[in-house]
Amino acid sequence: WLMDRLSVLTDGKGKVLYNKHEVIVVISSGRRDEDTDIKDVYETSDKIYAIILEFLKEISPNYSEFLNVGNSGIGVVIVPKNGDKDYGIQMFGQFLKEKRGITFDSKFSEIVVVGDNPQPGGNDHNFLNGAYGTPYNVGEYLADGKFPLNVYDQTGEKLLHAPGTIYLINELFNSID
């Protein structure tokens, strides 16, 4: 009944996908071809996100204790609290510790994590909050707190998306002795 209700609520805005991903539910904001205005996609994704939050509040006002809901800008992702990217960093760190003998601090801050949607409600918000790993932001949202760290080149220009990620990786590799 849950998937049927989500489909009804988002009818005409997006498509509910489940049993297609490793996450519980992905609600795509529709087509994204070369003729699609990305602003329309973002607006639709925002509308879907608001609908989903309202729906989850109706089911349980404390849904955020057991679910993470993120708006990627092109759709909405609903995952279990322990099934998100933070949990993945913890498990990756544990794997490296157990299988490779690599030591980490308790927050696995030696692992660099990169995302582009850290604002509240963004699909990277929990992931880039600094709880695990050292988070970097390559999105348009300008982070102004301690985390995530924004990526800048030598001239001070903020780097976005893939170019920011590639620059960061190159800088990290070049810093290794």
Short mmCIF file of C-alpha atoms in Angstrom, two decimals:
data_model
loop_
_atom_site.label_atom_id
_atom_site.label_comp_id
_atom_site.label_asym_id
_atom_site.label_seq_id
_atom_site.Cartn_x
_atom_site.Cartn_y
_atom_site.Cartn_z
CA TRP A 1 0.00 0.00 0.00
CA LEU A 2 2.91 2.32 0.71
CA MET A 3 4.27 2.27 -2.85
CA ASP A 4 0.76 2.64 -4.26
CA ARG A 5 0.16 5.70 -2.08
CA LEU A 6 3.53 7.25 -3.05
CA SER A 7 2.69 6.68 -6.72
CA VAL A 8 -0.67 8.42 -6.32
CA LEU A 9 0.86 11.37 -4.44
CA THR A 10 3.57 11.94 -7.03
CA ASP A 11 1.45 11.09 -10.09
CA GLY A 12 2.38 13.31 -13.02
CA LYS A 13 5.53 14.55 -11.27
CA GLY A 14 7.71 11.49 -11.19
CA LYS A 15 7.97 7.74 -11.15
CA VAL A 16 8.32 5.63 -8.02
CA LEU A 17 11.07 3.05 -8.43
CA TYR A 18 11.69 0.28 -5.93
CA ASN A 19 13.25 -3.15 -6.21
CA LYS A 20 15.45 -1.46 -8.83
CA HIS A 21 18.08 0.06 -6.55
CA GLU A 22 19.93 -0.85 -3.39
CA VAL A 23 17.95 1.84 -1.57
CA ILE A 24 14.34 1.52 -0.50
CA VAL A 25 12.70 4.02 -2.82
CA VAL A 26 13.88 6.36 -5.55
CA ILE A 27 11.36 8.80 -6.97
CA SER A 28 12.66 10.14 -10.25
CA SER A 29 11.48 13.59 -11.27
CA GLY A 30 10.80 12.44 -14.81
CA ARG A 31 12.65 12.65 -18.08
CA ARG A 32 16.01 14.34 -18.31
CA ASP A 33 16.91 14.50 -21.97
CA GLU A 34 18.62 17.28 -23.88
CA ASP A 35 15.31 19.14 -24.39
CA THR A 36 14.51 19.24 -20.69
CA ASP A 37 15.11 22.49 -18.81
CA ILE A 38 17.08 21.49 -15.70
CA LYS A 39 15.30 24.17 -13.68
CA ASP A 40 12.02 22.35 -14.34
CA VAL A 41 13.60 19.11 -13.14
CA TYR A 42 14.84 20.81 -9.94
CA GLU A 43 11.42 22.38 -9.29
CA THR A 44 9.68 19.05 -9.81
CA SER A 45 12.14 17.34 -7.49
CA ASP A 46 11.47 19.99 -4.82
CA LYS A 47 7.72 19.40 -5.15
CA ILE A 48 8.15 15.63 -4.85
CA TYR A 49 10.37 16.12 -1.80
CA ALA A 50 7.74 18.28 -0.06
CA ILE A 51 5.01 15.73 -0.84
CA ILE A 52 7.10 12.86 0.51
CA LEU A 53 7.98 14.68 3.75
CA GLU A 54 4.33 15.49 4.37
CA PHE A 55 3.32 11.89 3.65
CA LEU A 56 5.96 10.46 5.98
CA LYS A 57 4.89 12.88 8.75
CA GLU A 58 1.33 11.54 8.40
CA ILE A 59 2.57 7.98 8.83
CA SER A 60 4.90 8.80 11.70
CA PRO A 61 5.88 12.24 13.01
CA ASN A 62 9.24 10.78 14.05
CA TYR A 63 10.02 9.14 10.68
CA SER A 64 13.44 10.84 10.66
CA GLU A 65 14.54 8.58 13.51
CA PHE A 66 14.51 5.60 11.16
CA LEU A 67 14.61 7.06 7.63
CA ASN A 68 16.78 9.52 5.72
CA VAL A 69 15.06 11.38 2.90
CA GLY A 70 17.21 13.27 0.44
CA ASN A 71 16.45 15.56 -2.49
CA SER A 72 19.14 15.14 -5.13
CA GLY A 73 17.66 17.82 -7.37
CA ILE A 74 16.67 15.20 -9.93
CA GLY A 75 14.64 13.01 -7.61
CA VAL A 76 14.08 11.90 -4.05
CA VAL A 77 15.75 9.00 -2.25
CA ILE A 78 14.35 7.32 0.85
CA VAL A 79 16.74 5.03 2.73
CA PRO A 80 16.88 3.41 6.15
CA LYS A 81 18.78 5.45 8.76
CA ASN A 82 21.59 2.88 8.77
CA GLY A 83 21.57 2.41 4.99
CA ASP A 84 22.97 5.73 3.89
CA LYS A 85 26.35 6.98 2.75
CA ASP A 86 27.60 7.59 6.33
CA TYR A 87 26.99 3.94 7.10
CA GLY A 88 28.86 3.04 3.92
CA ILE A 89 31.89 5.06 5.07
CA GLN A 90 31.82 3.30 8.45
CA MET A 91 31.64 -0.13 6.79
CA PHE A 92 34.37 0.78 4.27
CA GLY A 93 36.58 1.97 7.12
CA GLN A 94 35.92 -1.25 9.08
CA PHE A 95 36.75 -3.31 6.00
CA LEU A 96 40.05 -1.47 5.45
CA LYS A 97 40.87 -1.82 9.13
CA GLU A 98 40.12 -5.55 9.30
CA LYS A 99 41.33 -6.66 5.86
CA ARG A 100 44.15 -4.21 5.18
CA GLY A 101 45.32 -3.32 8.69
CA ILE A 102 44.79 0.40 8.12
CA THR A 103 44.17 2.38 11.28
CA PHE A 104 41.60 5.17 11.52
CA ASP A 105 40.32 7.51 14.18
CA SER A 106 36.80 6.87 15.46
CA LYS A 107 35.25 9.12 12.78
CA PHE A 108 37.28 7.65 9.88
CA SER A 109 38.42 11.19 9.10
CA GLU A 110 41.27 9.78 7.00
CA ILE A 111 38.67 8.87 4.37
CA VAL A 112 37.77 11.74 2.03
CA VAL A 113 34.11 11.96 1.03
CA VAL A 114 32.80 14.20 -1.74
CA GLY A 115 29.25 15.30 -2.52
CA ASP A 116 27.40 18.12 -4.22
CA ASN A 117 24.15 18.52 -2.31
CA PRO A 118 24.92 19.25 1.39
CA GLN A 119 22.15 21.73 2.16
CA PRO A 120 19.36 20.67 4.55
CA GLY A 121 17.12 18.31 2.62
CA GLY A 122 19.84 17.58 0.06
CA ASN A 123 20.71 13.97 -0.64
CA ASP A 124 24.25 14.57 0.70
CA HIS A 125 23.21 16.53 3.81
CA ASN A 126 23.78 13.71 6.30
CA PHE A 127 26.77 12.39 4.38
CA LEU A 128 28.63 15.71 4.37
CA ASN A 129 27.95 16.78 7.96
CA GLY A 130 31.37 15.69 9.23
CA ALA A 131 30.16 12.75 11.34
CA TYR A 132 32.31 10.32 9.31
CA GLY A 133 35.11 10.93 6.88
CA THR A 134 36.43 14.34 5.88
CA PRO A 135 33.68 15.83 3.71
CA TYR A 136 34.17 18.08 0.70
CA ASN A 137 31.43 19.96 -1.14
CA VAL A 138 31.58 20.34 -4.93
CA GLY A 139 28.03 21.64 -5.27
CA GLU A 140 26.73 25.13 -5.84
CA TYR A 141 25.53 25.48 -2.25
CA LEU A 142 28.19 27.40 -0.36
CA ALA A 143 28.84 25.61 2.89
CA ASP A 144 29.63 28.10 5.62
CA GLY A 145 30.15 25.92 8.67
CA LYS A 146 33.05 23.70 9.65
CA PHE A 147 31.90 20.95 7.28
CA PRO A 148 31.74 20.27 4.45
CA LEU A 149 34.84 21.93 3.10
CA ASN A 150 34.42 23.68 -0.24
CA VAL A 151 36.90 22.96 -3.03
CA TYR A 152 38.91 25.88 -4.42
CA ASP A 153 41.70 26.04 -6.98
CA GLN A 154 44.97 27.97 -6.56
CA THR A 155 43.31 31.22 -7.62
CA GLY A 156 40.53 30.90 -5.04
CA GLU A 157 37.80 29.95 -7.54
CA LYS A 158 35.24 27.51 -6.11
CA LEU A 159 35.21 24.34 -8.18
CA LEU A 160 31.95 22.51 -8.83
CA HIS A 161 30.82 18.98 -9.63
CA ALA A 162 33.15 16.66 -11.61
CA PRO A 163 35.91 19.29 -12.16
CA GLY A 164 35.98 19.95 -8.39
CA THR A 165 36.15 16.26 -7.58
CA ILE A 166 38.90 15.61 -10.12
CA TYR A 167 40.89 18.61 -8.88
CA LEU A 168 40.58 17.42 -5.27
CA ILE A 169 41.69 13.89 -6.12
CA ASN A 170 44.67 15.18 -8.11
CA GLU A 171 45.70 17.47 -5.26
CA LEU A 172 45.47 14.60 -2.78
CA PHE A 173 47.51 12.28 -5.01
CA ASN A 174 50.12 14.97 -5.61
CA SER A 175 50.46 15.52 -1.86
CA ILE A 176 51.44 11.90 -1.19
CA ASP A 177 55.17 11.49 -0.62
#
